[in-house]
PDB file of C-alpha atoms and ligand atoms in Angstrom:
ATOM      1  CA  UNK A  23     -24.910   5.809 -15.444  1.00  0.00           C
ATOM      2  CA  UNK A  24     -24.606   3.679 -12.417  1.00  0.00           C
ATOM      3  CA  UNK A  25     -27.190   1.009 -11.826  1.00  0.00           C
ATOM      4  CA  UNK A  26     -28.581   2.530  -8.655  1.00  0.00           C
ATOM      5  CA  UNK A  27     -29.608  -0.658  -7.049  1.00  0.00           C
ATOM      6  CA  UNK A  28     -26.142  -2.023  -7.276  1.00  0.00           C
ATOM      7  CA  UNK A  29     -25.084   1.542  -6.268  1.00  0.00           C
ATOM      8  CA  UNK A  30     -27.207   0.689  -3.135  1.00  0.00           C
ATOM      9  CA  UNK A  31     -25.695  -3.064  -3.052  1.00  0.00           C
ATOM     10  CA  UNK A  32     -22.307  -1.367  -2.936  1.00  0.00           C
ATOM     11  CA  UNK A  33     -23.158   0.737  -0.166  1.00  0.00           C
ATOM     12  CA  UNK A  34     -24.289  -1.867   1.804  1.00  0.00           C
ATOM     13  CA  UNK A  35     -21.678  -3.849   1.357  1.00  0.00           C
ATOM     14  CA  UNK A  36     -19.558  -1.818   2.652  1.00  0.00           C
ATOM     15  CA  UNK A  37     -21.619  -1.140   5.359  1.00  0.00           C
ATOM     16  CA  UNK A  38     -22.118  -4.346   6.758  1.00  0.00           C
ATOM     17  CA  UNK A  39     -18.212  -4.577   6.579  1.00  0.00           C
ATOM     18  CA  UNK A  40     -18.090  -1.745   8.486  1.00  0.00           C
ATOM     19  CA  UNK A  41     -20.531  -2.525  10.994  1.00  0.00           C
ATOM     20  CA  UNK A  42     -20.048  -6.253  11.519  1.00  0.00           C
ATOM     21  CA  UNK A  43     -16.297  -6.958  11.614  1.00  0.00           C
ATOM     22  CA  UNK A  44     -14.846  -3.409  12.713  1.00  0.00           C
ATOM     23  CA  UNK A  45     -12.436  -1.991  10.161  1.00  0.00           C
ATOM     24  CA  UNK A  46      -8.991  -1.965  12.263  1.00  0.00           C
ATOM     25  CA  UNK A  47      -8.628   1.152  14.278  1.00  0.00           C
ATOM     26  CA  UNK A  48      -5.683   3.781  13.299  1.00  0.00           C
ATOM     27  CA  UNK A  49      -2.936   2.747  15.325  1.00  0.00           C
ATOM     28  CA  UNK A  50      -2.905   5.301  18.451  1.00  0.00           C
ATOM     29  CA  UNK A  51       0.631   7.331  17.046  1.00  0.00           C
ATOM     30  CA  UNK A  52      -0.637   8.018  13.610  1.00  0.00           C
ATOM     31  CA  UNK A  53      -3.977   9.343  15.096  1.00  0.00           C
ATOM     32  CA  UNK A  54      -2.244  11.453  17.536  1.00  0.00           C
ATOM     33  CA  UNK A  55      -0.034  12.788  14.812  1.00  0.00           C
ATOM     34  CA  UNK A  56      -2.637  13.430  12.670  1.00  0.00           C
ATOM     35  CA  UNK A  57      -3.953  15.606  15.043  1.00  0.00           C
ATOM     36  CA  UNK A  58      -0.440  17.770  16.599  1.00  0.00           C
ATOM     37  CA  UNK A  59      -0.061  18.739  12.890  1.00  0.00           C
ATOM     38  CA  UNK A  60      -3.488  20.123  12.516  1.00  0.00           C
ATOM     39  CA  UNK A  61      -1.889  23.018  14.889  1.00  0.00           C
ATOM     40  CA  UNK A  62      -0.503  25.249  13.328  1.00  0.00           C
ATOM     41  CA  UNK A  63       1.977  26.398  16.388  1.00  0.00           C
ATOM     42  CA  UNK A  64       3.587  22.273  15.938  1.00  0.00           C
ATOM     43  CA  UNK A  65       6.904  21.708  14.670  1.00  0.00           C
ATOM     44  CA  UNK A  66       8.524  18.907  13.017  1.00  0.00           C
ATOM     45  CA  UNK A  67      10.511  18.724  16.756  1.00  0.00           C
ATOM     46  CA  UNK A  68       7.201  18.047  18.119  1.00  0.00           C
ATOM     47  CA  UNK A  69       6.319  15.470  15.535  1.00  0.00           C
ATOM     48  CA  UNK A  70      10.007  14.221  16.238  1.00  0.00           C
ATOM     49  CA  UNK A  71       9.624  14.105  20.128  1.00  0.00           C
ATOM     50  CA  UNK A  72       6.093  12.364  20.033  1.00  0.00           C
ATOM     51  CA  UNK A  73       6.925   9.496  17.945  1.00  0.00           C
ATOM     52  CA  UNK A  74      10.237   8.966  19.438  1.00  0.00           C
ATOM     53  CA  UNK A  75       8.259   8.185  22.507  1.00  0.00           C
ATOM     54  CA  UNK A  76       7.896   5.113  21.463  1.00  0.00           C
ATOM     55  CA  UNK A  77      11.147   3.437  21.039  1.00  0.00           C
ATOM     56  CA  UNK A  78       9.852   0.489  19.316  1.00  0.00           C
ATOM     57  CA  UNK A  79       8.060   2.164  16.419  1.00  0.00           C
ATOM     58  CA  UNK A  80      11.142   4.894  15.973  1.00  0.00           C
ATOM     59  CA  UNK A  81      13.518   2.005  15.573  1.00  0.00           C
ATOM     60  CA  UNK A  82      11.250   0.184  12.915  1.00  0.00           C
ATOM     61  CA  UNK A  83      11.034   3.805  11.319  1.00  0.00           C
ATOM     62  CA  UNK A  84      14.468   4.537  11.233  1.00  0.00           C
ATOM     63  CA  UNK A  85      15.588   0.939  10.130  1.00  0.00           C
ATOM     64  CA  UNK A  86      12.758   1.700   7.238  1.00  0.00           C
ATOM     65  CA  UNK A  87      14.679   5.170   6.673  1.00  0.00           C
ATOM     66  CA  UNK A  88      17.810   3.744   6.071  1.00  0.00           C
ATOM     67  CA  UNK A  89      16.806   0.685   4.108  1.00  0.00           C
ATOM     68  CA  UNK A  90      17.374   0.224   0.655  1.00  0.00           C
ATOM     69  CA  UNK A  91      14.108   1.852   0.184  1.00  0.00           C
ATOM     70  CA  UNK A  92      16.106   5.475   0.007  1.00  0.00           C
ATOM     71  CA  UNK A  93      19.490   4.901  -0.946  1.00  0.00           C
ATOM     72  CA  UNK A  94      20.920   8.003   1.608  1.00  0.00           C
ATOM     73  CA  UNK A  95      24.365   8.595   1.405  1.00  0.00           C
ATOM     74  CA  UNK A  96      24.568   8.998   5.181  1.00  0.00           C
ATOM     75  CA  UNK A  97      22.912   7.600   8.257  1.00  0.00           C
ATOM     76  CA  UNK A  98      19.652   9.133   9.713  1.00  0.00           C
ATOM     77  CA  UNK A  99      19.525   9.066  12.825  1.00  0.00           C
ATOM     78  CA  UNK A 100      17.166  10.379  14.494  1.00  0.00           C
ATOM     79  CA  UNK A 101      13.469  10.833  13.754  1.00  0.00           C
ATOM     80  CA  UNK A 102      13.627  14.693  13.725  1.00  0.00           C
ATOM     81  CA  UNK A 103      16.589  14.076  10.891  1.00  0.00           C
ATOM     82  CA  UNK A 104      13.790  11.457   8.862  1.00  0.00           C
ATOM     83  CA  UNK A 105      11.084  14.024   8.663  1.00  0.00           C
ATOM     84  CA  UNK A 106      13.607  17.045   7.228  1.00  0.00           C
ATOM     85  CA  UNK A 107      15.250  14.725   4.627  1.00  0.00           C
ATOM     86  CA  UNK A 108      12.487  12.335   3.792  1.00  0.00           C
ATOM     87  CA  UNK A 109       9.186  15.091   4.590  1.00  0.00           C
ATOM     88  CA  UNK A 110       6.255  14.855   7.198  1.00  0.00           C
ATOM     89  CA  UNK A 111       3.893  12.666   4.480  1.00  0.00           C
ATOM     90  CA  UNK A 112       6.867  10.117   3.824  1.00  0.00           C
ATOM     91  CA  UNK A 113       7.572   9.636   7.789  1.00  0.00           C
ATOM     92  CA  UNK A 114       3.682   9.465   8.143  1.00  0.00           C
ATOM     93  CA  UNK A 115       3.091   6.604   6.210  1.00  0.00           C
ATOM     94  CA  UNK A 116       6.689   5.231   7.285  1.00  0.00           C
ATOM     95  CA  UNK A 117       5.369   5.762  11.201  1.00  0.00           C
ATOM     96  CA  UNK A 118       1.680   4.022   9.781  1.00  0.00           C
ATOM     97  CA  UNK A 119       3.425   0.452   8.568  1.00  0.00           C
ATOM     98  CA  UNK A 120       5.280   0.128  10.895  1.00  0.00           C
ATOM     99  CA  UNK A 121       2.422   0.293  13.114  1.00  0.00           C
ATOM    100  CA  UNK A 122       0.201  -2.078  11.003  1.00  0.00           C
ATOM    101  CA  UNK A 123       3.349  -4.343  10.658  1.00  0.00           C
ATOM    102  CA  UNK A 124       2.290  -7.380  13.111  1.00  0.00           C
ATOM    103  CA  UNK A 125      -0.892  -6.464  11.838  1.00  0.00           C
ATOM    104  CA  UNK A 126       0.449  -6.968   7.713  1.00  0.00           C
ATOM    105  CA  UNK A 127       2.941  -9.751   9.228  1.00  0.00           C
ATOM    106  CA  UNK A 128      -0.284 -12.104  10.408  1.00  0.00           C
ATOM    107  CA  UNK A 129      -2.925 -11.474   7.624  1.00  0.00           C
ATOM    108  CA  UNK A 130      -1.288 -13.818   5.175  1.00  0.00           C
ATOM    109  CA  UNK A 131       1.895 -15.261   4.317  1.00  0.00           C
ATOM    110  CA  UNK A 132       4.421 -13.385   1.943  1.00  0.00           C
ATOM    111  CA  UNK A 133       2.007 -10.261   1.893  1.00  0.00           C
ATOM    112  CA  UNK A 134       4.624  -7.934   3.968  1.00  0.00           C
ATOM    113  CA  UNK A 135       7.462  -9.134   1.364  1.00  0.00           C
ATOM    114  CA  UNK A 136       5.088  -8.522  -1.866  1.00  0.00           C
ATOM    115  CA  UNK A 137       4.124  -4.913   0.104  1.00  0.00           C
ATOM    116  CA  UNK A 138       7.639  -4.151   0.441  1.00  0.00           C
ATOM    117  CA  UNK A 139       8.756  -5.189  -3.165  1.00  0.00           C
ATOM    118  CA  UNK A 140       6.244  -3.076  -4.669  1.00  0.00           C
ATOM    119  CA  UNK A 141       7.402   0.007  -2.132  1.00  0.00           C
ATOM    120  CA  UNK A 142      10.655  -0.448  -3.861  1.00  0.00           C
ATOM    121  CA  UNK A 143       9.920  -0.574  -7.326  1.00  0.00           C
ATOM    122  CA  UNK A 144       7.091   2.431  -7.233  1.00  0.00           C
ATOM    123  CA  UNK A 145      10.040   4.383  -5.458  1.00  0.00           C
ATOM    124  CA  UNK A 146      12.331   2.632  -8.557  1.00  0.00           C
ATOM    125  CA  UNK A 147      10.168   3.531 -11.017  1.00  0.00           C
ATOM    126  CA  UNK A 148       9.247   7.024  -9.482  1.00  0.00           C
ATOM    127  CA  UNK A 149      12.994   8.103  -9.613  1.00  0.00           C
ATOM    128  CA  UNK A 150      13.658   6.495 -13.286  1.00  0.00           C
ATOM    129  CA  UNK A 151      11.036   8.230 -14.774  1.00  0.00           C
ATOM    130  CA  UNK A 152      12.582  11.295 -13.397  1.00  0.00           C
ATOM    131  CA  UNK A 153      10.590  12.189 -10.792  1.00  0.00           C
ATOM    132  CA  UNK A 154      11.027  14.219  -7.359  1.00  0.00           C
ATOM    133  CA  UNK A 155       8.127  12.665  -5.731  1.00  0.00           C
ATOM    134  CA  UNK A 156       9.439   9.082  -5.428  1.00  0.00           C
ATOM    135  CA  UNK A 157       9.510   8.659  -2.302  1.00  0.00           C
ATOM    136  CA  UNK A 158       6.007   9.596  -1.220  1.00  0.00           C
ATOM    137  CA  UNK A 159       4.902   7.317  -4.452  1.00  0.00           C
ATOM    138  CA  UNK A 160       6.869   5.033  -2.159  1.00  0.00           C
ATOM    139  CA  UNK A 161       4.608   4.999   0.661  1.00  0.00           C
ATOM    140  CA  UNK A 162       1.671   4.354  -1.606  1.00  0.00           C
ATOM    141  CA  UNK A 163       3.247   0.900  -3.054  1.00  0.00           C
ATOM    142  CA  UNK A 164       3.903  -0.065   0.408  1.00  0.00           C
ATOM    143  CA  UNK A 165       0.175   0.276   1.134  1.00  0.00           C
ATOM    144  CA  UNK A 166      -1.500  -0.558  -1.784  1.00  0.00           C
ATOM    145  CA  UNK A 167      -2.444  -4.138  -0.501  1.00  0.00           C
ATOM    146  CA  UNK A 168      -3.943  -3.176   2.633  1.00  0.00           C
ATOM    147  CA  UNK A 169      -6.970  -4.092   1.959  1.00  0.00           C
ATOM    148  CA  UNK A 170      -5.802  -7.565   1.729  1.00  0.00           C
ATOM    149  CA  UNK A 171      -5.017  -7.606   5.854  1.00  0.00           C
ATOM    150  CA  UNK A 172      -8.529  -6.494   6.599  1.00  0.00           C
ATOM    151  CA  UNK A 173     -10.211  -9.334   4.400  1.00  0.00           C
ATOM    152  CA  UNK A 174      -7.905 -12.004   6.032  1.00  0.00           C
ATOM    153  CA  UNK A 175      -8.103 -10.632   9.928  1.00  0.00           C
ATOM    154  CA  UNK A 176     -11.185  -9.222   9.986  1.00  0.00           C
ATOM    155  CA  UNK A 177     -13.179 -11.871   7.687  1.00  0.00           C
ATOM    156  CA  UNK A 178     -11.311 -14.951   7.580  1.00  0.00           C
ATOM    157  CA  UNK A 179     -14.090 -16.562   6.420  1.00  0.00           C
ATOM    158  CA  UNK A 180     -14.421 -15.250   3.200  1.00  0.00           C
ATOM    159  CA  UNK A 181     -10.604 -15.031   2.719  1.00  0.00           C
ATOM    160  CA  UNK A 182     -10.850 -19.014   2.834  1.00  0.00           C
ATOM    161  CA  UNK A 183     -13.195 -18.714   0.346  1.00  0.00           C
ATOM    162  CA  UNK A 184     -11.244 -16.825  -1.614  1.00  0.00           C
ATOM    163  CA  UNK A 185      -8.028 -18.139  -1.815  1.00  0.00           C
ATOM    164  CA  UNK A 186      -9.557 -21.828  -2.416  1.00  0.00           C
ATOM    165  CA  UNK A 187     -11.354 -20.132  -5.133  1.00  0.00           C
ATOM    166  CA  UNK A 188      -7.526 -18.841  -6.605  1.00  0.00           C
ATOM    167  CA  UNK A 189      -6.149 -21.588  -5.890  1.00  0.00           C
ATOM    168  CA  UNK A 190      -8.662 -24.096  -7.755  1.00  0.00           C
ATOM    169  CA  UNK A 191      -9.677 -21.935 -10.906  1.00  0.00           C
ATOM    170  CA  UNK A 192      -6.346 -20.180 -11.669  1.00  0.00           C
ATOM    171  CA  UNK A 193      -7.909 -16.913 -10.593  1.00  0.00           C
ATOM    172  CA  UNK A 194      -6.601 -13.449  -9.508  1.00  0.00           C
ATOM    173  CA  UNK A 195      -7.234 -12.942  -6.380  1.00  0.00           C
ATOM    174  CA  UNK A 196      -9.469  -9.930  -7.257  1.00  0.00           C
ATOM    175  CA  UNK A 197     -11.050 -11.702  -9.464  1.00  0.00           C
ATOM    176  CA  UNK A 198     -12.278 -14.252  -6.809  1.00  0.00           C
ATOM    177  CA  UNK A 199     -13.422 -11.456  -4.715  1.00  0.00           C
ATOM    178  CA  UNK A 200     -15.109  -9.557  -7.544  1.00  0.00           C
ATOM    179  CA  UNK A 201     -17.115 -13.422  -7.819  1.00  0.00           C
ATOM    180  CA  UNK A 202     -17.572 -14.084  -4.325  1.00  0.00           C
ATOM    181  CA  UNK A 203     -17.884 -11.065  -2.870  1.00  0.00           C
ATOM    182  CA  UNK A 204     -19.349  -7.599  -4.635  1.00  0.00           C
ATOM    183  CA  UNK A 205     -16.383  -6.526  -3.240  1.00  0.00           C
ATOM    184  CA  UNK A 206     -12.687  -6.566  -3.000  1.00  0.00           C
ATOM    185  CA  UNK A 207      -9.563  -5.632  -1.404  1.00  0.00           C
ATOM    186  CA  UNK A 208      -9.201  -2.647  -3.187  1.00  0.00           C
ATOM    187  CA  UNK A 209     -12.804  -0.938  -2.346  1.00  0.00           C
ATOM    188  CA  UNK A 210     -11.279  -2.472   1.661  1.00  0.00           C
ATOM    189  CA  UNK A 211      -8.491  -0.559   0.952  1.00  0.00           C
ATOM    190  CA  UNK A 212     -10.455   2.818   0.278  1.00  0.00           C
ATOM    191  CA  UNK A 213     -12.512   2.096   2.841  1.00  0.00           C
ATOM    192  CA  UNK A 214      -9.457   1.797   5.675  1.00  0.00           C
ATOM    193  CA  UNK A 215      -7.801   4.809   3.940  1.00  0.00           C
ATOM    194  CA  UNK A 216     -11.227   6.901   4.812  1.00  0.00           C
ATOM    195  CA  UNK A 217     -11.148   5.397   8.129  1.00  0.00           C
ATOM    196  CA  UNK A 218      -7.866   6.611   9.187  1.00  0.00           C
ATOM    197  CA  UNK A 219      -8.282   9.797   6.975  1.00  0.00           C
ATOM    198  CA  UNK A 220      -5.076   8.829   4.684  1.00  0.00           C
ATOM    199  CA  UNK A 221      -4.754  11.442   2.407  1.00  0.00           C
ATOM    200  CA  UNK A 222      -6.902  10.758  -1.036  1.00  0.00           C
ATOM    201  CA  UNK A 223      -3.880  10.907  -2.781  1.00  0.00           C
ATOM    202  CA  UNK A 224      -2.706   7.466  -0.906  1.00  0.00           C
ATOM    203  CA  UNK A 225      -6.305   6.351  -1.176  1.00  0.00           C
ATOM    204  CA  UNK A 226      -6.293   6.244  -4.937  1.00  0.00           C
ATOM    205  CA  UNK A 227      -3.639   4.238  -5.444  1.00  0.00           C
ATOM    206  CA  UNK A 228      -4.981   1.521  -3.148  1.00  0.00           C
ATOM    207  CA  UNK A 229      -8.427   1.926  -4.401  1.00  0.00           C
ATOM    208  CA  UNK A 230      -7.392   1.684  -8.102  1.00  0.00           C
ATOM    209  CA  UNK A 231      -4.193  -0.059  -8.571  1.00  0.00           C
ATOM    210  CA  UNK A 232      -5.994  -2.829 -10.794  1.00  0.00           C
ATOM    211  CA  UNK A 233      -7.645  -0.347 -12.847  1.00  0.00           C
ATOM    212  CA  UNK A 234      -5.329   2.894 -13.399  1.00  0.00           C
ATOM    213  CA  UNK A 235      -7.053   4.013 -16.606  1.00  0.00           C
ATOM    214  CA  UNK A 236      -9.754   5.373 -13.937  1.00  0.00           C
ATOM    215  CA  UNK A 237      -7.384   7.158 -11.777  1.00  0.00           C
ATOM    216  CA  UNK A 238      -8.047  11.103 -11.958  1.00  0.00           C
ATOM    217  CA  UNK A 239      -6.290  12.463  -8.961  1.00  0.00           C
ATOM    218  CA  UNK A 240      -2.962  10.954  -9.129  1.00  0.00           C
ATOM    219  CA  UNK A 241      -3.382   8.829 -12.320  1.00  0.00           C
ATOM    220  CA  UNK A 242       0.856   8.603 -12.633  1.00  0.00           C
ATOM    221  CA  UNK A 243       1.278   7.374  -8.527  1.00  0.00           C
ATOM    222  CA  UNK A 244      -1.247   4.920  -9.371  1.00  0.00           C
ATOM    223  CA  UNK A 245       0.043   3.797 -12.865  1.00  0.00           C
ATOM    224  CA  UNK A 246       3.290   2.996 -11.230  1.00  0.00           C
ATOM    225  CA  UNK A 247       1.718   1.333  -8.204  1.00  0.00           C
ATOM    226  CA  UNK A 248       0.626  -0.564 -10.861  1.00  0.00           C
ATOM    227  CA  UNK A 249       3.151  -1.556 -12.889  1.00  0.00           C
ATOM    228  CA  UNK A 250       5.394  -2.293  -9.131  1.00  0.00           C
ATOM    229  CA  UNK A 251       2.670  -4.758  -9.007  1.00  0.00           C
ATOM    230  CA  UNK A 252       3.072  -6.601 -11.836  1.00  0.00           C
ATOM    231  CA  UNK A 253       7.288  -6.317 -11.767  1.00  0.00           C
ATOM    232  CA  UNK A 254       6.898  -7.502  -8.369  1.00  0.00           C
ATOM    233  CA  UNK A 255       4.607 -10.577  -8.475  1.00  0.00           C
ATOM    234  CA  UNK A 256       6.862 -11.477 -12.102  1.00  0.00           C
ATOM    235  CA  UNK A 257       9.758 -11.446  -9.918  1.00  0.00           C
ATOM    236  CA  UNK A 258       8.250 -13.753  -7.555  1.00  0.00           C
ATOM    237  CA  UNK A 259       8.938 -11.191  -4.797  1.00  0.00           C
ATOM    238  CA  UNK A 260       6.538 -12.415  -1.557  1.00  0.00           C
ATOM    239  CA  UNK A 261       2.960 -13.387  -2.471  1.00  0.00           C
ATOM    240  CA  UNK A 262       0.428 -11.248  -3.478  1.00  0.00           C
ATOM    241  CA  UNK A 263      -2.128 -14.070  -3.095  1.00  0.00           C
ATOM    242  CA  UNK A 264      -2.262 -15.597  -6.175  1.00  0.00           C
ATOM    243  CA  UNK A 265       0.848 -16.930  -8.875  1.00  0.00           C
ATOM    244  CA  UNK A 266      -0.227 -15.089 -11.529  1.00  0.00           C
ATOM    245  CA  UNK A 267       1.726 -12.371 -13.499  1.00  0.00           C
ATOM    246  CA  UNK A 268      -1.258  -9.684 -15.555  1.00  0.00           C
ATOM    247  CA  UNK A 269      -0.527  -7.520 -18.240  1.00  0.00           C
ATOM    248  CA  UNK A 270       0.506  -4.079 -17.478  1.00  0.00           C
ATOM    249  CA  UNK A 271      -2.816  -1.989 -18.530  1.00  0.00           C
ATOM    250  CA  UNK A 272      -2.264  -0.323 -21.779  1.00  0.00           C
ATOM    251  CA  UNK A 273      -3.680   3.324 -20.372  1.00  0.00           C
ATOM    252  CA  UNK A 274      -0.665   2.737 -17.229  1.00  0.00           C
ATOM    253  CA  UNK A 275       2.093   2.628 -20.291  1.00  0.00           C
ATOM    254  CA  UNK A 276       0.534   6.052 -21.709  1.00  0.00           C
ATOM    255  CA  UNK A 277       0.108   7.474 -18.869  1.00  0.00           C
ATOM    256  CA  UNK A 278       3.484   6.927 -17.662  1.00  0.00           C
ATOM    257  CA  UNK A 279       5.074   7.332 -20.981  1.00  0.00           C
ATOM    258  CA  UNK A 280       6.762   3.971 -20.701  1.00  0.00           C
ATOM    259  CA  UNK A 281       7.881   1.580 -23.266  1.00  0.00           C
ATOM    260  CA  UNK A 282       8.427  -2.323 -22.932  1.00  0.00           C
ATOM    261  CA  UNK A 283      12.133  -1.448 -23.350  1.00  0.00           C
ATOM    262  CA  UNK A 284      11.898   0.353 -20.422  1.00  0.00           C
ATOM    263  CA  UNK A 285      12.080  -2.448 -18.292  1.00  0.00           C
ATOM    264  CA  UNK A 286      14.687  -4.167 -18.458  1.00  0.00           C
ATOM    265  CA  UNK A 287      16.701  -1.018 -16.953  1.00  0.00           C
ATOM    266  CA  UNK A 288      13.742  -0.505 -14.513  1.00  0.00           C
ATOM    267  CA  UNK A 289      14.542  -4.138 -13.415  1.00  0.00           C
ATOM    268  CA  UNK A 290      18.466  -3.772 -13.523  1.00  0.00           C
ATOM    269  CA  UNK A 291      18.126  -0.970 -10.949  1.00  0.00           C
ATOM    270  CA  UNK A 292      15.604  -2.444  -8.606  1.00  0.00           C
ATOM    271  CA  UNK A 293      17.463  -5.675  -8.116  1.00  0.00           C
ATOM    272  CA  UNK A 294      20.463  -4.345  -5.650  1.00  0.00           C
ATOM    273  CA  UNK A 295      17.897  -3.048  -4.047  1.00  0.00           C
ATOM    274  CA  UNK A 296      15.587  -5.854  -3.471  1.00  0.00           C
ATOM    275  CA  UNK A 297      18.883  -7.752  -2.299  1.00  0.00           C
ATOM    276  CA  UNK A 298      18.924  -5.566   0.375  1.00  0.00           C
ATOM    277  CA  UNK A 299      15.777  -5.134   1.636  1.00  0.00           C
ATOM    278  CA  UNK A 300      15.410  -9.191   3.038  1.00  0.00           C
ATOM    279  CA  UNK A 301      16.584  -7.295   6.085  1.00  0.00           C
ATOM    280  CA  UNK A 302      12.937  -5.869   6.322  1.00  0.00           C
ATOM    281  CA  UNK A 303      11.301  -8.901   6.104  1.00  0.00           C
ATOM    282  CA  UNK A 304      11.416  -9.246   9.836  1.00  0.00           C
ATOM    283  CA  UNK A 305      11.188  -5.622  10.671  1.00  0.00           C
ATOM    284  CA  UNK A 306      11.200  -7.210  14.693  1.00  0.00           C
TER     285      UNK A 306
HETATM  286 FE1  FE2 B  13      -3.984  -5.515  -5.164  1.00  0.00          FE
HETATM  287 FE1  FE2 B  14      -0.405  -6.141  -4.832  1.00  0.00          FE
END
């Protein structure tokens, strides 16, 4: 059982991040969206009409769409089209990062490029494995790290602290946080996925993709999450904040059903598609 006094440590860690430095709010669209769908009389035109309000956000969704991410045959082209081929939940988290973009952009160099590489290969990995879910699996690589944007915008402080502490003992960067601060970007992660009431099955992912083996919910989305992780940073792919490759965790393999001659195809089809994505690396 749980020590309960760092149970209560825990909780007030997280409340003092809460309270002091104001997780980020859900960006205005996703909130609204959140709540048309809750009506039962909405339709995905209605979903379609309200985020194509804002022309800015429907063009970063659509050039997301039709990015490498997917591989469609043909053009979408409109954001009614996105949410029949790609599904409300895809769209949603497609409409959410593009939102959080600047946001993922300004937290710390090379983290949008290491968010989209792992988007790619958990979608990669998703459909090699055979599955028909890859594209929400997607969404949850590209916002696995999230937690990583709160820490560096909302306490820049301790990110300092952090990333000196990387930098100087040949760390992971959870590691350092796990040292320096009872917490890390992960729990921040859960936390932000509460706040904006992202579905649990996102939240897992986020909250666990250093430690699958304790994944109950959606142990295979967050097994692949984290093996994207570790292809990603051993591809050098953007900067996950530290240079260091881990092991894939032995329960992620079993879980998955993968074997180390598995990647080497896994890698041959995610490089055409890394290629193309540079052209979301300034998603302006
Ligand atoms: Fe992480
Ligand atoms: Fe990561």
């Amino acid at each position: 059982m749980a020590d309960p006094t760092m149970v209560q440590d825990r909780m007030q860690a997280k409340k003092e991040v809460r309270r002091i430095k104001n997780l980020p709010t859900v960006p205005g669209i996703v909130a609204k969206i959140s709540r048309i769908v809750e009506n039962p009389e909405t339709s995905v035109n209605d979903v379609g009409r309200l985020i194509s309000q804002d022309q800015v956000l429907s063009a970063k969704v659509l050039r997301m769409a039709n990015s490498a991410f997917f591989g469609m045959s043909r053009k979408i082209s409109s954001i009614s089209q996105a949410l029949v081929i790609l599904g409300f939940e895809v769209v949603k988290g497609l409409v959410l990062t593009s939102s959080v973009f600047d946001m993922i952009q300004k937290s710390m160099a090379g983290l949008w490029e290491h968010s989209i590489g792992c988007a790619a290969a958990s979608g990669v990995i998703a459909s090699y494995l055979g599955r028909d879910d890859a594209e929400e699996v997607l969404v949850a690589g590209l916002l696995h790290d999230l937690g990583k944007v709160v820490l560096a915008l909302n306490l820049p402080e301790e990110m300092k602290l952090v990333r000196d502490k990387v930098e100087r003992e040949n760390l992971y960067f959870y590691e350092a946080e796990n040292l320096l601060l009872d917490f890390n970007h992960a729990e921040i992660g859960e936390w932000l996925a509460e706040h904006w009431n992202l579905p649990e099955s996102l939240a897992e992912p986020m909250r666990l993709h250093h430690k699958p083996e304790k994944a109950v919910l959606k142990p295979e989305w967050t097994s692949i999450v984290h093996v994207a992780d570790v292809i990603i940073r051993a591809k050098g792919f953007g900067n996950g904040g530290d240079a260091m490759v881990p092991s894939v965790s032995p329960a992620a393999w079993e879980i998955l059903g993968l074997k180390k001659t598995d990647f080497l195809p896994i890698l041959e089809l995610l490089e055409p598609k890394l290629n193309s994505l540079k052209d979301l690396t300034a998603l302006n």
